[in-house]
Amino acid sequence: MKFLASLCLMLIFSSAVMANNMDGFDPDSYQNDPKYHTVSEIEIVIDDAYRPEPLVENVRVYQPENDQPAPPKNVNWAAVVAIGEKVYDIVEKGKPVTESKMGSISCVPPHLKDDIFSMFGARSTSGRCTIRFKNIYSLTVARFDLRIEGYYNLQTSEHRGYYIRDAAVRLSSFECMWGYTCKASVKNSVINIGGSSTPTCEASMLFDYHVSTVLKHGAYSSTFRLNGRTGAITES
């Protein structure tokens, strides 16, 4: 009986200590805490593994079949066209968009816009980027883990130029803390950075992201570029 009495006293004492420690703690206190709702740090981590496949000279000789039309003679090699989604959402209303609704962009000469798969020499490249938001308490309140990917080194039957297929920014994982509103989208564009002598596509993927609270609306952007000749991916 003495043992039980002592045990009861210990439990009562422990409960009193816990009550004192929890005194004044409000689980909803963050709701009106400006420090929780204030972003103080934005960290962008670029994975150093933007490693395209080794680029070697492609010595394939194009031999068209007899029933294939001859390559066009009057081609404006300085011109490139974009094929695919120019704008698509990857986070909407705080939730990731399903992969099937995401798009990609390709960059080809105009005369092959309807026949992109006749091009050869494609090599894959990919990389990762993490964008992390922290508040004044150093809590991670939002995080975007991105995968940037695509095919480069696409060539035509005339062996001119370096083109791109299916360049895209994908969402690998995503976090958004209570009290924060997050959304993100991608805007794609292409350009020829090599002129008419050696057409070289560059795909530009503008990642627009918003991380906001009741106190402040935050709009940010990062641009990822994929080089059609080297496969290198850069961020700015």
Tab-separated table of N, CA, C and O in Angstrom, residues 1 17 19 21 26 42 55 70 102-103 105 108 115 121 127 131-132 139 157 159 167 170 181 183 185 188 222:
chain	number	residue	atom	x	y	z
A	1	MET	N	0.830	-1.198	0.000
A	1	MET	CA	0.000	0.000	0.000
A	1	MET	C	0.868	1.253	0.000
A	1	MET	O	0.546	2.241	-0.652
A	17	VAL	N	3.806	19.279	-12.671
A	17	VAL	CA	4.958	19.871	-13.359
A	17	VAL	C	4.639	20.089	-14.832
A	17	VAL	O	4.920	21.132	-15.417
A	19	ALA	N	1.720	20.460	-16.193
A	19	ALA	CA	0.733	21.529	-16.320
A	19	ALA	C	1.406	22.881	-16.245
A	19	ALA	O	1.068	23.807	-16.980
A	21	ASN	N	4.535	23.511	-17.048
A	21	ASN	CA	5.331	23.706	-18.260
A	21	ASN	C	4.463	24.110	-19.438
A	21	ASN	O	4.884	24.843	-20.325
A	26	ASP	N	-0.303	28.081	-26.179
A	26	ASP	CA	-1.524	28.033	-26.979
A	26	ASP	C	-1.196	27.381	-28.320
A	26	ASP	O	-0.414	27.933	-29.093
A	42	ILE	N	15.421	32.752	-47.839
A	42	ILE	CA	15.102	31.926	-49.005
A	42	ILE	C	16.396	31.275	-49.467
A	42	ILE	O	17.369	31.957	-49.781
A	55	LEU	N	29.226	14.147	-74.336
A	55	LEU	CA	28.966	14.603	-75.691
A	55	LEU	C	30.091	14.136	-76.606
A	55	LEU	O	31.252	14.477	-76.409
A	70	ALA	N	12.956	14.688	-100.213
A	70	ALA	CA	14.289	15.257	-100.079
A	70	ALA	C	14.258	16.391	-99.065
A	70	ALA	O	13.241	17.082	-98.932
A	102	MET	N	1.117	18.245	-66.432
A	102	MET	CA	2.300	19.077	-66.632
A	102	MET	C	2.771	18.975	-68.075
A	102	MET	O	2.537	17.980	-68.752
A	103	GLY	N	3.432	20.016	-68.536
A	103	GLY	CA	3.860	20.060	-69.922
A	103	GLY	C	5.359	20.075	-70.083
A	103	GLY	O	6.123	20.015	-69.130
A	105	ILE	N	8.541	21.478	-73.288
A	105	ILE	CA	8.766	22.308	-74.457
A	105	ILE	C	9.873	21.694	-75.310
A	105	ILE	O	10.825	21.120	-74.789
A	108	VAL	N	12.740	23.176	-82.306
A	108	VAL	CA	13.134	22.546	-83.569
A	108	VAL	C	13.099	23.575	-84.692
A	108	VAL	O	12.490	24.646	-84.548
A	115	ASP	N	7.387	16.837	-87.415
A	115	ASP	CA	8.121	15.585	-87.628
A	115	ASP	C	9.361	15.541	-86.730
A	115	ASP	O	10.442	15.172	-87.167
A	121	GLY	N	20.142	11.634	-82.628
A	121	GLY	CA	21.248	12.093	-81.787
A	121	GLY	C	20.851	12.552	-80.404
A	121	GLY	O	21.664	13.110	-79.668
A	127	GLY	N	18.801	17.399	-63.726
A	127	GLY	CA	19.407	17.934	-62.509
A	127	GLY	C	18.328	18.225	-61.489
A	127	GLY	O	17.137	18.051	-61.761
A	131	ILE	N	14.295	24.688	-53.422
A	131	ILE	CA	14.037	26.062	-52.983
A	131	ILE	C	13.309	25.974	-51.652
A	131	ILE	O	12.231	25.390	-51.552
A	132	ARG	N	13.924	26.550	-50.635
A	132	ARG	CA	13.417	26.399	-49.271
A	132	ARG	C	13.170	27.774	-48.653
A	132	ARG	O	14.022	28.662	-48.728
A	139	LEU	N	12.052	27.910	-39.037
A	139	LEU	CA	11.242	26.778	-39.460
A	139	LEU	C	11.086	26.812	-40.978
A	139	LEU	O	10.868	27.873	-41.563
A	157	SER	N	18.622	15.923	-90.665
A	157	SER	CA	19.255	15.134	-91.719
A	157	SER	C	20.387	15.892	-92.398
A	157	SER	O	21.294	15.296	-92.975
A	159	HIS	N	22.543	17.604	-90.806
A	159	HIS	CA	23.622	17.715	-89.817
A	159	HIS	C	23.898	19.174	-89.454
A	159	HIS	O	25.050	19.580	-89.306
A	167	ALA	N	11.970	19.452	-72.867
A	167	ALA	CA	12.564	20.115	-71.705
A	167	ALA	C	11.452	20.486	-70.725
A	167	ALA	O	10.388	20.961	-71.128
A	170	ARG	N	9.916	19.638	-63.375
A	170	ARG	CA	8.978	18.746	-62.685
A	170	ARG	C	9.086	18.950	-61.176
A	170	ARG	O	10.149	19.303	-60.663
A	181	THR	N	0.233	30.132	-48.004
A	181	THR	CA	-0.406	29.801	-49.277
A	181	THR	C	0.671	29.701	-50.342
A	181	THR	O	1.458	30.640	-50.523
A	183	LYS	N	1.781	28.500	-54.409
A	183	LYS	CA	1.430	28.093	-55.766
A	183	LYS	C	2.638	28.319	-56.668
A	183	LYS	O	3.536	29.108	-56.346
A	185	SER	N	4.082	27.915	-61.058
A	185	SER	CA	3.831	27.596	-62.461
A	185	SER	C	5.135	27.725	-63.238
A	185	SER	O	6.128	28.261	-62.732
A	188	ASN	N	7.502	28.549	-70.411
A	188	ASN	CA	8.562	28.069	-71.299
A	188	ASN	C	8.741	28.966	-72.517
A	188	ASN	O	7.774	29.523	-73.043
A	222	SER	N	12.642	31.872	-60.629
A	222	SER	CA	13.965	31.351	-60.984
A	222	SER	C	13.877	30.849	-62.419
A	222	SER	O	12.877	30.249	-62.812
